[in-house]
C-alpha positions as a printed NumPy array, in Angstrom:
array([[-171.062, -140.894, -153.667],
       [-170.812, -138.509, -156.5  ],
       [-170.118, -138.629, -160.567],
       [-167.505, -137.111, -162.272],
       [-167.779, -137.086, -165.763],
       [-165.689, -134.061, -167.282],
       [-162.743, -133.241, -164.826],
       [-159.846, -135.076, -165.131],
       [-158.317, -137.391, -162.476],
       [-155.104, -136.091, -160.303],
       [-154.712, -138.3  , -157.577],
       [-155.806, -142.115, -157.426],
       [-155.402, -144.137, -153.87 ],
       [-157.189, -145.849, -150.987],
       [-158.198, -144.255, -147.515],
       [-158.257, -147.006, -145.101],
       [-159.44 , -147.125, -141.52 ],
       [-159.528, -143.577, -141.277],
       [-159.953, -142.355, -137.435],
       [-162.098, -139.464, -137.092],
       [-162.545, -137.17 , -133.59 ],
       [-164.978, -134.495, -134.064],
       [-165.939, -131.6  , -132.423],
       [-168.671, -129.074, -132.213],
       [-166.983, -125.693, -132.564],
       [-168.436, -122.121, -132.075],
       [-169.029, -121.014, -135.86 ],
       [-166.71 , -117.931, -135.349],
       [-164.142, -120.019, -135.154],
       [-163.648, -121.486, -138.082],
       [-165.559, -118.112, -140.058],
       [-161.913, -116.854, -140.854],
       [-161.248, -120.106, -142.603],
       [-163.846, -120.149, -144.913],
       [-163.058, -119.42 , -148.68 ],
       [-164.886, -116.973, -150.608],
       [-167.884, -118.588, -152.337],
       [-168.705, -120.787, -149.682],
       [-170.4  , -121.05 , -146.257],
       [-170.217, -123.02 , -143.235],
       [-172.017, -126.302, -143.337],
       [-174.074, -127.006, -140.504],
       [-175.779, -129.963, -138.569],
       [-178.849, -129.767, -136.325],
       [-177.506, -126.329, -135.683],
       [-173.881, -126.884, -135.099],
       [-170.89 , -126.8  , -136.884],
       [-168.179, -129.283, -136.642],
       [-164.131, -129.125, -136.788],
       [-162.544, -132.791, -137.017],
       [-158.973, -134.358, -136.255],
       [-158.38 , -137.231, -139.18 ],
       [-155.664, -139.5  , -139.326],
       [-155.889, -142.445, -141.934],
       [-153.475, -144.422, -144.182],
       [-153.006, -143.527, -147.727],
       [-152.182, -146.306, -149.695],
       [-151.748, -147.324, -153.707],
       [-151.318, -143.86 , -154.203],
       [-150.96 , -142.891, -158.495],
       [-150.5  , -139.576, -159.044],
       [-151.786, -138.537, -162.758],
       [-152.309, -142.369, -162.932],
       [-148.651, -142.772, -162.373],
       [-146.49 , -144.51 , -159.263],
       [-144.598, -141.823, -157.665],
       [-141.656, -144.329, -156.072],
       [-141.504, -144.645, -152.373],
       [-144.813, -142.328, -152.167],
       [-147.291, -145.267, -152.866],
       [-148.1  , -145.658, -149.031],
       [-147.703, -143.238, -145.904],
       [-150.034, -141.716, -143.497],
       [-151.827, -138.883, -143.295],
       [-152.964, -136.243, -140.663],
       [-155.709, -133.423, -140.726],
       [-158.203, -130.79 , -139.168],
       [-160.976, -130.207, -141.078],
       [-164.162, -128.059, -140.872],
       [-167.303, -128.375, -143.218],
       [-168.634, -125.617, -145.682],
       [-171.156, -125.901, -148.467],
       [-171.446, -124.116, -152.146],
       [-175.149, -124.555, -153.297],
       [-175.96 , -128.137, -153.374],
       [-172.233, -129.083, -152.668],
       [-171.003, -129.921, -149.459],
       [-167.177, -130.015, -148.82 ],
       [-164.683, -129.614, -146.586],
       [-161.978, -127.389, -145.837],
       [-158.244, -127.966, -144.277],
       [-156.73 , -126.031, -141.553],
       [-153.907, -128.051, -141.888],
       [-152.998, -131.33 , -143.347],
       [-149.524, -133.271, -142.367],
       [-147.549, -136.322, -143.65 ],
       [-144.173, -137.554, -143.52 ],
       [-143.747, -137.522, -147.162],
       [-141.572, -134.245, -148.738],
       [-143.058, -134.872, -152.022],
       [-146.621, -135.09 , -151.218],
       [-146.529, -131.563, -149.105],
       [-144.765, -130.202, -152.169],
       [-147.86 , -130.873, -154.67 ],
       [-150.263, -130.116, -152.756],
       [-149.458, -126.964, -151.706],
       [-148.494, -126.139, -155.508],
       [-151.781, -127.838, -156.822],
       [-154.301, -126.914, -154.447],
       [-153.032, -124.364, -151.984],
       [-153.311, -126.767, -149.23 ],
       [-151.795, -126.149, -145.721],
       [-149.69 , -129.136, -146.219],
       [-146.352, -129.929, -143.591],
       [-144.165, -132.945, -143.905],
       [-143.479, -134.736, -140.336],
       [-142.639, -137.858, -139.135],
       [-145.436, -140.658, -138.739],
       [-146.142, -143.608, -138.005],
       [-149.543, -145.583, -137.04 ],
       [-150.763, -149.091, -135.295],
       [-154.294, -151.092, -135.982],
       [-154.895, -153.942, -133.816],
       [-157.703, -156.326, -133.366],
       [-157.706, -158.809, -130.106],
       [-161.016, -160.465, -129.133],
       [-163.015, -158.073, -131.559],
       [-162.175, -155.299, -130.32 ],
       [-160.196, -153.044, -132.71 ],
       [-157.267, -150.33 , -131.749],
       [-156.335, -147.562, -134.292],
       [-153.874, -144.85 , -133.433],
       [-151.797, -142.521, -135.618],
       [-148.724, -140.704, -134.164],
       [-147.272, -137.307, -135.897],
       [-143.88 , -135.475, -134.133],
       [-141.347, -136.711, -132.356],
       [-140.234, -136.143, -129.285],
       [-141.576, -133.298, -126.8  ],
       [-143.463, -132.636, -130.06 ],
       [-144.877, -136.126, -130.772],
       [-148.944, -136.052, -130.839],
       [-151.086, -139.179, -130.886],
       [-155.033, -139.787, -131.329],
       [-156.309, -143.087, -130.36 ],
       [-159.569, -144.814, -130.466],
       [-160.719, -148.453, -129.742],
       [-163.937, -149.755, -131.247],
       [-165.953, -152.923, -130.117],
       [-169.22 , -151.937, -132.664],
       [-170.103, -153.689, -135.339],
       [-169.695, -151.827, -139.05 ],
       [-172.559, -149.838, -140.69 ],
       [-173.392, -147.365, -143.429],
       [-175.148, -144.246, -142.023],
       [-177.845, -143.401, -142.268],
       [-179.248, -140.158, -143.673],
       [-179.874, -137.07 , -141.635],
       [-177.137, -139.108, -138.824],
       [-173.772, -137.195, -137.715],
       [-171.713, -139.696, -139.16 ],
       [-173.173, -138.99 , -142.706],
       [-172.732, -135.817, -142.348],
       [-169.026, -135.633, -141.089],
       [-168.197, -138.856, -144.351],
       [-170.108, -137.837, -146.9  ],
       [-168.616, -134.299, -148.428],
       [-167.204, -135.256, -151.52 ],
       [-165.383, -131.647, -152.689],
       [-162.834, -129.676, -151.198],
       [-162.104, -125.917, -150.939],
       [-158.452, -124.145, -150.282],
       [-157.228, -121.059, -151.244],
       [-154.546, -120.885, -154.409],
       [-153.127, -117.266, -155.464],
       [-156.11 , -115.476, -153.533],
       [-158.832, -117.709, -155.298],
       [-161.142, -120.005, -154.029],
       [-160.307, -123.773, -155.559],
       [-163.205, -126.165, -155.665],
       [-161.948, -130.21 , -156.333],
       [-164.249, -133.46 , -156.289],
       [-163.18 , -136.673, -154.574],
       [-165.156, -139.382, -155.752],
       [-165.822, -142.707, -153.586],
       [-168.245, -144.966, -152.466],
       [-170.16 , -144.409, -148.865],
       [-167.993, -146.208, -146.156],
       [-168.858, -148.4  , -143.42 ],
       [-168.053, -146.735, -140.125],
       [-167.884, -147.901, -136.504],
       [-168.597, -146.11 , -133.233],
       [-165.64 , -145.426, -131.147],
       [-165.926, -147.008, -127.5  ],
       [-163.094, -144.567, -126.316],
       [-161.275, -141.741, -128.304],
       [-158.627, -138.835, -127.343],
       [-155.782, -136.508, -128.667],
       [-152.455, -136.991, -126.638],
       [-150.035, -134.422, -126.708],
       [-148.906, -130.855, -127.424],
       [-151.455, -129.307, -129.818],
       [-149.881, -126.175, -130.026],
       [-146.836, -127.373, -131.902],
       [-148.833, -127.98 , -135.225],
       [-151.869, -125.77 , -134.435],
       [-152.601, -121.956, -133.512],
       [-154.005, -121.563, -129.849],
       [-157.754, -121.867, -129.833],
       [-157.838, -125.109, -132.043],
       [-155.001, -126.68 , -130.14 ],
       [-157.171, -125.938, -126.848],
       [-160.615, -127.572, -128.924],
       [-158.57 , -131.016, -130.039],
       [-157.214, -130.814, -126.072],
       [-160.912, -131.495, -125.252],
       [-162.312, -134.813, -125.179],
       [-164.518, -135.211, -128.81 ],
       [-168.098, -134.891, -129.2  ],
       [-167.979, -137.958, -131.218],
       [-165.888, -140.209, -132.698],
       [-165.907, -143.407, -134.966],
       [-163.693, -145.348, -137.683],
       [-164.489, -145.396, -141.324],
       [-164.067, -148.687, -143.454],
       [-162.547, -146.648, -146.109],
       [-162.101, -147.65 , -149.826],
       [-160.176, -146.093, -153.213],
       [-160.876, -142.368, -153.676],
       [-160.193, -140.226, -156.941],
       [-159.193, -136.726, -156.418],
       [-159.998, -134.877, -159.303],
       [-158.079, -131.546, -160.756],
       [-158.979, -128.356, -159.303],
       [-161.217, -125.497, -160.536],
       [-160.864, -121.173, -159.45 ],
       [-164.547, -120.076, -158.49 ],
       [-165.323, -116.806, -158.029],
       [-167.664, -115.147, -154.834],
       [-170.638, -115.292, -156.909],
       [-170.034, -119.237, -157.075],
       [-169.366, -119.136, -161.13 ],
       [-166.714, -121.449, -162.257],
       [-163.97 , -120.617, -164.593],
       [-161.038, -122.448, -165.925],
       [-159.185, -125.826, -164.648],
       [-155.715, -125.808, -163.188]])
């Protein structure tokens, strides 16, 4: 968890029982992806790439309601870089079915943002827990899955699934710069997946050699608790990892 003191708030919500696939990736990879002023973040030498779906609900935008944009779900490969001290994460690409949301985030942040339909199912029968979230439709309609029979923990530190929940700042790429933002919440609980896989076409949403990784079954997998996050404004660093002005 981190504290945020001078930025100001953008985005208020809660991320609930957000399904996480991950993948060990060679680190050349994702090297093109990384933004200027930060490096890849790695763990017990390997660096990770991971397929998130999760609900997004109670969403205020500059603590207001947008209407109809409170709840919806959310889609997105991620990869892990660090700036000093601060570890964070960056987006290949980040989907919802909300026209709105895609719009400010790409304007905001610089975010690879796309707007498709989704929908999403959580189950629990005889304690053992189903969540799935569905993006496309169609030939085009892609679906990652995992069922859980663990108990809930916090991880510990050092574990994978610290390392994979606990970045709290983001990096993307606005007008050539480098944007560093904080996203403030509490550690979350997570659960071991018992099974996990991506169904579908990759290649619709994603270029060739990630669509091929996500194709593969995940080196691990697990579902977070989740809880209200705060998404704070953005701010341009430079290469040398100085920080000028908000946006």
């Amino acid at each position: 968890m981190t504290t945020q003191t001078q930025q100001r708030t953008f985005l208020t919500a809660e991320w609930k029982n957000l399904l996480m696939l991950n993948y060990a990736v060679d680190p050349a990879l994702l090297r093109p992806f990384v933004p200027a002023g930060t490096e890849l973040d790695f763990h017990e030498g390997n660096t990770y790439a991971s397929l998130i779906g999760f609900q997004f609900n109670k969403t205020r935008l500059l603590d207001r309601a947008v209407p109809f944009h409170q709840s919806f779900e959310e889609v997105n490969l991620r990869f892990y870089v660090r700036r000093g001290t601060r570890r964070g994460v960056v987006f290949i690409r980040e989907l919802v079915p909300k026209v709105a949301v895609t719009a400010i985030a790409r304007l905001a942040y610089g975010e690879n943002y796309s707007c498709v339909p989704m929908s999403h199912k959580l189950q629990s029968v005889a304690g053992r827990f189903l969540a799935e979230y569905s993006w496309g439709v169609g030939a085009a309609r892609c679906t990652i899955t995992a069922t859980t029979t663990k108990e809930p923990y916090l991880p510990e530190q050092g574990s994978l699934s610290e390392f994979i929940t606990e970045h709290y700042w983001g990096y993307a790429i606005r007008n050539g710069r480098t944007v560093e933002y904080q996203v403030d919440h509490p550690q979350w609980q997570v659960r071991e997946a018992d099974t996990a896989q991506f169904s579908g076409d990759g290649s619709r949403f994603y270029a060739a050699d990630f669509a091929r990784l996500i194709q593969e079954p995940p080196d691990s997998a697990f579902i977070a608790e989740g809880s209200a996050v705060t998404v704070f404004r953005g701010t341009p660093i430079s290469s040398s990892q100085s920080n000028a002005g908000t946006i």
